[in-house]
Structure formats: C-alpha cells, structure tokens
mmCIF file of C-alpha atoms in Angstrom:
data_model
loop_
_atom_site.group_PDB
_atom_site.id
_atom_site.type_symbol
_atom_site.label_atom_id
_atom_site.label_comp_id
_atom_site.label_asym_id
_atom_site.label_seq_id
_atom_site.Cartn_x
_atom_site.Cartn_y
_atom_site.Cartn_z
ATOM 1 C CA UNK A 1 13.138 2.855 -12.571
ATOM 2 C CA UNK A 2 15.076 -0.387 -11.219
ATOM 3 C CA UNK A 3 14.616 -3.467 -13.200
ATOM 4 C CA UNK A 4 17.657 -5.301 -12.098
ATOM 5 C CA UNK A 5 19.871 -5.650 -8.929
ATOM 6 C CA UNK A 6 22.522 -3.669 -10.021
ATOM 7 C CA UNK A 7 20.258 -1.005 -10.793
ATOM 8 C CA UNK A 8 18.324 -1.045 -7.784
ATOM 9 C CA UNK A 9 21.498 -1.100 -5.306
ATOM 10 C CA UNK A 10 22.511 2.413 -7.298
ATOM 11 C CA UNK A 11 19.091 3.699 -6.767
ATOM 12 C CA UNK A 12 19.337 2.923 -3.017
ATOM 13 C CA UNK A 13 22.645 4.453 -2.699
ATOM 14 C CA UNK A 14 21.767 7.619 -4.596
ATOM 15 C CA UNK A 15 18.685 8.294 -2.440
ATOM 16 C CA UNK A 16 20.180 7.142 1.025
ATOM 17 C CA UNK A 17 19.958 10.297 2.699
ATOM 18 C CA UNK A 18 15.984 10.420 2.028
ATOM 19 C CA UNK A 19 13.402 8.648 3.740
ATOM 20 C CA UNK A 20 11.555 5.981 1.716
ATOM 21 C CA UNK A 21 8.024 4.537 2.031
ATOM 22 C CA UNK A 22 6.926 2.033 -0.341
ATOM 23 C CA UNK A 23 3.743 0.786 -2.008
ATOM 24 C CA UNK A 24 2.663 -2.740 -2.471
ATOM 25 C CA UNK A 25 -0.140 -4.851 -3.703
ATOM 26 C CA UNK A 26 -1.715 -7.316 -5.857
ATOM 27 C CA UNK A 27 -2.105 -6.496 -9.466
ATOM 28 C CA UNK A 28 -5.351 -4.834 -10.102
ATOM 29 C CA UNK A 29 -5.793 -3.972 -6.587
ATOM 30 C CA UNK A 30 -5.660 -0.192 -7.213
ATOM 31 C CA UNK A 31 -2.016 0.616 -6.408
ATOM 32 C CA UNK A 32 -1.079 2.563 -9.428
ATOM 33 C CA UNK A 33 -4.267 4.334 -9.223
ATOM 34 C CA UNK A 34 -3.452 5.266 -5.660
ATOM 35 C CA UNK A 35 -0.088 6.454 -6.157
ATOM 36 C CA UNK A 36 -1.271 8.707 -9.105
ATOM 37 C CA UNK A 37 -4.336 9.959 -6.898
ATOM 38 C CA UNK A 38 -2.186 10.580 -3.683
ATOM 39 C CA UNK A 39 0.453 12.600 -5.699
ATOM 40 C CA UNK A 40 -2.042 14.396 -8.252
ATOM 41 C CA UNK A 41 -0.329 12.738 -11.231
ATOM 42 C CA UNK A 42 -2.417 11.306 -13.969
ATOM 43 C CA UNK A 43 0.541 8.910 -15.187
ATOM 44 C CA UNK A 44 3.055 8.794 -12.761
ATOM 45 C CA UNK A 45 2.413 5.091 -11.904
ATOM 46 C CA UNK A 46 1.304 2.774 -14.564
ATOM 47 C CA UNK A 47 -2.150 2.197 -13.969
ATOM 48 C CA UNK A 48 -3.725 -0.564 -16.012
ATOM 49 C CA UNK A 49 -5.988 -3.807 -15.912
ATOM 50 C CA UNK A 50 -3.071 -5.671 -17.427
ATOM 51 C CA UNK A 51 -1.532 -7.897 -14.784
ATOM 52 C CA UNK A 52 2.204 -7.182 -13.845
ATOM 53 C CA UNK A 53 2.113 -3.831 -15.236
ATOM 54 C CA UNK A 54 4.654 -2.608 -12.912
ATOM 55 C CA UNK A 55 7.911 -4.744 -13.754
ATOM 56 C CA UNK A 56 10.478 -3.061 -11.313
ATOM 57 C CA UNK A 57 10.959 -1.167 -8.550
ATOM 58 C CA UNK A 58 10.232 2.491 -9.444
ATOM 59 C CA UNK A 59 11.665 4.945 -6.924
ATOM 60 C CA UNK A 60 9.996 8.559 -7.273
ATOM 61 C CA UNK A 61 11.332 11.750 -5.482
ATOM 62 C CA UNK A 62 8.463 13.596 -4.031
ATOM 63 C CA UNK A 63 9.255 17.650 -3.083
ATOM 64 C CA UNK A 64 12.782 16.925 -2.729
ATOM 65 C CA UNK A 65 11.978 15.181 0.706
ATOM 66 C CA UNK A 66 10.741 11.645 0.527
ATOM 67 C CA UNK A 67 11.118 8.779 -2.240
ATOM 68 C CA UNK A 68 7.894 6.988 -2.878
ATOM 69 C CA UNK A 69 8.696 3.385 -4.058
ATOM 70 C CA UNK A 70 6.295 1.442 -6.297
ATOM 71 C CA UNK A 71 7.187 -2.218 -5.931
ATOM 72 C CA UNK A 72 5.818 -4.807 -8.727
ATOM 73 C CA UNK A 73 2.341 -6.297 -7.928
ATOM 74 C CA UNK A 74 1.955 -9.671 -6.632
ATOM 75 C CA UNK A 75 0.306 -12.129 -9.153
ATOM 76 C CA UNK A 76 -3.344 -11.168 -9.497
ATOM 77 C CA UNK A 77 -6.617 -13.220 -8.812
ATOM 78 C CA UNK A 78 -6.379 -15.520 -11.950
ATOM 79 C CA UNK A 79 -2.617 -16.335 -11.187
ATOM 80 C CA UNK A 80 -1.183 -14.197 -14.203
ATOM 81 C CA UNK A 81 2.565 -13.735 -13.925
ATOM 82 C CA UNK A 82 3.191 -16.009 -11.079
ATOM 83 C CA UNK A 83 6.124 -17.312 -12.471
ATOM 84 C CA UNK A 84 7.735 -13.811 -12.952
ATOM 85 C CA UNK A 85 6.880 -12.968 -9.373
ATOM 86 C CA UNK A 86 8.465 -15.973 -7.782
ATOM 87 C CA UNK A 87 11.625 -15.863 -10.144
ATOM 88 C CA UNK A 88 12.391 -12.191 -10.479
ATOM 89 C CA UNK A 89 9.936 -9.590 -8.936
ATOM 90 C CA UNK A 90 9.585 -10.903 -5.417
ATOM 91 C CA UNK A 91 13.563 -11.535 -5.018
ATOM 92 C CA UNK A 92 13.978 -7.770 -6.220
ATOM 93 C CA UNK A 93 11.241 -6.604 -3.604
ATOM 94 C CA UNK A 94 12.805 -8.097 -0.835
ATOM 95 C CA UNK A 95 16.473 -6.853 -2.071
ATOM 96 C CA UNK A 96 14.931 -3.392 -1.768
ATOM 97 C CA UNK A 97 13.148 -3.976 1.538
ATOM 98 C CA UNK A 98 16.514 -5.633 3.086
ATOM 99 C CA UNK A 99 19.003 -3.180 1.855
ATOM 100 C CA UNK A 100 17.306 0.009 1.922
ATOM 101 C CA UNK A 101 18.030 1.336 5.727
ATOM 102 C CA UNK A 102 16.102 4.482 4.762
ATOM 103 C CA UNK A 103 12.821 2.598 4.238
ATOM 104 C CA UNK A 104 10.420 3.983 6.856
ATOM 105 C CA UNK A 105 7.382 1.794 6.130
ATOM 106 C CA UNK A 106 5.014 0.289 3.691
ATOM 107 C CA UNK A 107 1.444 0.940 2.405
ATOM 108 C CA UNK A 108 0.149 -2.083 1.499
ATOM 109 C CA UNK A 109 -2.917 -1.852 -1.046
ATOM 110 C CA UNK A 110 -5.714 -4.377 -0.721
ATOM 111 C CA UNK A 111 -8.914 -4.464 -2.787
ATOM 112 C CA UNK A 112 -11.560 -4.055 0.079
ATOM 113 C CA UNK A 113 -13.804 -6.555 -1.792
ATOM 114 C CA UNK A 114 -11.253 -9.301 -2.160
ATOM 115 C CA UNK A 115 -10.711 -12.166 0.074
ATOM 116 C CA UNK A 116 -7.094 -12.569 1.202
ATOM 117 C CA UNK A 117 -4.915 -15.263 -0.667
ATOM 118 C CA UNK A 118 -2.367 -17.416 1.007
ATOM 119 C CA UNK A 119 0.090 -15.761 -0.918
ATOM 120 C CA UNK A 120 -0.664 -12.172 0.116
ATOM 121 C CA UNK A 121 -0.508 -13.838 3.889
ATOM 122 C CA UNK A 122 2.570 -15.211 3.285
ATOM 123 C CA UNK A 123 4.053 -12.029 1.841
ATOM 124 C CA UNK A 124 2.775 -9.591 4.548
ATOM 125 C CA UNK A 125 4.159 -12.266 7.293
ATOM 126 C CA UNK A 126 7.735 -11.790 5.373
ATOM 127 C CA UNK A 127 7.668 -8.254 5.217
ATOM 128 C CA UNK A 128 6.661 -7.846 8.944
ATOM 129 C CA UNK A 129 9.402 -10.228 9.957
ATOM 130 C CA UNK A 130 11.873 -7.774 8.372
ATOM 131 C CA UNK A 131 10.615 -5.231 11.059
ATOM 132 C CA UNK A 132 9.102 -2.789 8.113
ATOM 133 C CA UNK A 133 6.249 -1.037 9.616
ATOM 134 C CA UNK A 134 2.837 -1.804 7.451
ATOM 135 C CA UNK A 135 0.153 0.242 7.082
ATOM 136 C CA UNK A 136 -3.065 -1.320 5.345
ATOM 137 C CA UNK A 137 -4.786 0.508 2.760
ATOM 138 C CA UNK A 138 -8.405 -0.872 1.844
ATOM 139 C CA UNK A 139 -8.919 0.310 -1.797
ATOM 140 C CA UNK A 140 -11.799 0.616 -4.102
ATOM 141 C CA UNK A 141 -13.831 1.452 -1.261
ATOM 142 C CA UNK A 142 -16.490 3.448 -3.392
ATOM 143 C CA UNK A 143 -17.332 0.227 -5.436
ATOM 144 C CA UNK A 144 -19.081 -1.679 -2.200
ATOM 145 C CA UNK A 145 -22.238 0.113 -2.929
ATOM 146 C CA UNK A 146 -22.462 -2.165 -6.038
ATOM 147 C CA UNK A 147 -22.657 -5.060 -3.641
ATOM 148 C CA UNK A 148 -25.865 -3.894 -1.957
ATOM 149 C CA UNK A 149 -29.131 -5.355 -2.866
ATOM 150 C CA UNK A 150 -30.528 -1.975 -1.588
ATOM 151 C CA UNK A 151 -27.847 0.907 -1.738
ATOM 152 C CA UNK A 152 -30.617 3.373 -0.269
ATOM 153 C CA UNK A 153 -30.833 1.399 3.022
ATOM 154 C CA UNK A 154 -29.891 3.554 5.934
ATOM 155 C CA UNK A 155 -26.633 2.489 7.372
ATOM 156 C CA UNK A 156 -26.288 -0.527 4.677
ATOM 157 C CA UNK A 157 -22.990 0.779 3.011
ATOM 158 C CA UNK A 158 -21.193 1.406 6.418
ATOM 159 C CA UNK A 159 -22.106 -2.049 7.652
ATOM 160 C CA UNK A 160 -20.837 -3.956 4.489
ATOM 161 C CA UNK A 161 -17.476 -1.777 5.035
ATOM 162 C CA UNK A 162 -17.156 -2.903 8.328
ATOM 163 C CA UNK A 163 -17.919 -6.383 7.393
ATOM 164 C CA UNK A 164 -15.438 -6.575 4.480
ATOM 165 C CA UNK A 165 -12.741 -4.709 6.586
ATOM 166 C CA UNK A 166 -13.015 -7.137 9.515
ATOM 167 C CA UNK A 167 -12.781 -9.977 7.310
ATOM 168 C CA UNK A 168 -9.576 -8.641 5.795
ATOM 169 C CA UNK A 169 -8.048 -7.785 8.899
ATOM 170 C CA UNK A 170 -8.894 -11.171 10.618
ATOM 171 C CA UNK A 171 -7.585 -13.100 7.483
ATOM 172 C CA UNK A 172 -4.176 -11.055 7.723
ATOM 173 C CA UNK A 173 -4.094 -11.280 11.482
ATOM 174 C CA UNK A 174 -3.552 -7.706 11.300
ATOM 175 C CA UNK A 175 -3.612 -5.382 14.148
ATOM 176 C CA UNK A 176 -2.126 -2.281 12.920
ATOM 177 C CA UNK A 177 -3.628 0.928 11.019
ATOM 178 C CA UNK A 178 -5.834 0.544 8.092
ATOM 179 C CA UNK A 179 -7.186 3.242 5.966
ATOM 180 C CA UNK A 180 -10.271 2.897 3.614
ATOM 181 C CA UNK A 181 -9.563 4.544 0.197
ATOM 182 C CA UNK A 182 -11.203 5.777 -2.839
ATOM 183 C CA UNK A 183 -9.674 7.553 -5.902
ATOM 184 C CA UNK A 184 -13.010 8.991 -7.000
ATOM 185 C CA UNK A 185 -12.015 12.624 -6.414
ATOM 186 C CA UNK A 186 -15.666 13.665 -6.624
ATOM 187 C CA UNK A 187 -16.411 12.018 -3.230
ATOM 188 C CA UNK A 188 -15.656 13.816 -0.265
ATOM 189 C CA UNK A 189 -14.533 10.552 1.774
ATOM 190 C CA UNK A 190 -12.099 10.128 -0.921
ATOM 191 C CA UNK A 191 -10.536 13.666 -0.504
ATOM 192 C CA UNK A 192 -10.609 12.978 3.185
ATOM 193 C CA UNK A 193 -8.917 9.652 2.927
ATOM 194 C CA UNK A 194 -6.139 11.098 0.812
ATOM 195 C CA UNK A 195 -5.603 13.740 3.302
ATOM 196 C CA UNK A 196 -5.538 11.186 6.063
ATOM 197 C CA UNK A 197 -2.670 9.104 4.148
ATOM 198 C CA UNK A 198 -0.787 12.016 3.396
ATOM 199 C CA UNK A 199 -0.502 12.899 7.003
ATOM 200 C CA UNK A 200 0.427 9.279 7.875
ATOM 201 C CA UNK A 201 3.399 9.587 5.319
ATOM 202 C CA UNK A 202 4.195 13.002 6.816
ATOM 203 C CA UNK A 203 4.172 11.701 10.192
ATOM 204 C CA UNK A 204 6.290 8.890 9.398
ATOM 205 C CA UNK A 205 9.060 10.984 7.732
ATOM 206 C CA UNK A 206 9.058 13.214 10.636
ATOM 207 C CA UNK A 207 9.754 10.423 12.815
ATOM 208 C CA UNK A 208 12.697 9.707 10.887
ATOM 209 C CA UNK A 209 13.474 5.948 11.763
ATOM 210 C CA UNK A 210 11.786 2.673 11.018
ATOM 211 C CA UNK A 211 11.491 1.778 14.677
ATOM 212 C CA UNK A 212 9.859 4.995 15.732
ATOM 213 C CA UNK A 213 7.295 4.411 12.717
ATOM 214 C CA UNK A 214 6.600 1.208 14.176
ATOM 215 C CA UNK A 215 5.991 2.677 17.241
ATOM 216 C CA UNK A 216 3.875 5.505 16.153
ATOM 217 C CA UNK A 217 1.633 3.242 14.176
ATOM 218 C CA UNK A 218 1.289 0.678 16.892
ATOM 219 C CA UNK A 219 0.173 3.740 19.239
ATOM 220 C CA UNK A 220 -2.188 4.953 16.719
ATOM 221 C CA UNK A 221 -3.658 1.227 16.265
ATOM 222 C CA UNK A 222 -3.873 0.575 20.097
ATOM 223 C CA UNK A 223 -5.679 3.536 20.999
ATOM 224 C CA UNK A 224 -8.102 3.378 17.873
ATOM 225 C CA UNK A 225 -6.979 6.888 16.543
ATOM 226 C CA UNK A 226 -7.395 5.855 12.948
ATOM 227 C CA UNK A 227 -9.368 9.070 12.162
ATOM 228 C CA UNK A 228 -7.508 11.605 14.342
ATOM 229 C CA UNK A 229 -4.440 11.796 12.078
#
C-alpha cells in the first residue's frame, strides 16, 4: 500500500524487475470487485459503495510473476472526494504511471450503463499521452437486463449492450480493445470474460514492453479479434 510519494517510489523500486498492470476507474464502477473476481480473492481489494474507498496506490504481487496495481478511484457520479482526487490522489496516480518503467498497460473499468464524464475523458487522454496502453473494461454487464422493458424479447439484451458499448467508445474517442465484464460467477458469460481478461494480461506480460503491448492491442482492435484471445 503506497499512500505517499515516498512509499510509492520505494514500492516501484522494489518491484522494478516485474511487469506491472494497473487498474483504474471511477468510484463505484466495480474496480475493486473486478480485481477480487479476477484474482479469486474475496477481500483483496476494497469493494464498497463508499466513494474513495481505495485511497492509495496498492501493488499486489500475483503468482510471483506480475504486479497488479489498484489505483485510487476517480470521483464518483455525485462528485464525492473531488478535492482529494485533485489534490492528492491524481498526482499520486500520475507519479506511478510516469515513474514505473515496468508498467505495461492499464485496465480502465467503466460501468457500461454510465455516460462518460468530462473528468473521465480528460483522465484517459492524459494517460494515453504518457504512452501507456489502455484496455477498456465495461463492467456490470449483467445489470443491463434491468434496463429492458421486455427482458424476454429475443436479442434485446445484446442490442442494448451494443448500444451502450458504442456510446462509451464514441464518448471517449476510444478505438482500442474493450471487454464486457460481470463479476457474477454464476453466469457463463462472466466466467468467459474473466478468462479472456486473464489472457490479455498474460499476453501483455509475455510481450514484456509497453511498446509491444501497445502494438498487440492495436493489432487486435484493428482486426476486430476481441473474442479470439
């Protein structure tokens, strides 16, 4: 856990020989739940409805092979913790991004039902300007069924998912790889999404450099091979 710059720099130094993948997103977008689901841990990351629960840069060593870094959440929909984000957490996040040479890429978690705020758009523009590859994770995919007037209508859920996905990508000006994700392990699509996201992370680790990861994701996006990984 790295709540200050001094502790952060020490953490980066101690894990410099290992590849890093970081996870970012707005508070309550499902970032911590995704980490726990992805790693099969029930309380590794702090899942909560309280905005700003992750208050530091948390580095987690996984299988002695890769560091998964949980970043503080961007301010939530109702503007909670905005001052803390601007004054402390955002500078810490970008210190990590710019100083961690072994950072291969970012998984950005966005609730598929949410419109994209200007703050999120600006944040991702800044991240991409650093050269860090971004993979978009559209979370809470299973919640879409509650938005349907007739959930039993053939193809209705798929059509809604496609519409929301296109809205998010268009708002972000995002042309990269995205993954629909649900943390409900009872659903086959959730288990499939978990396997797919783990394969992306594994492929990034195998590539071993930020430039190669950027090319990998660009090639997948250009060829439309999202489901082939």
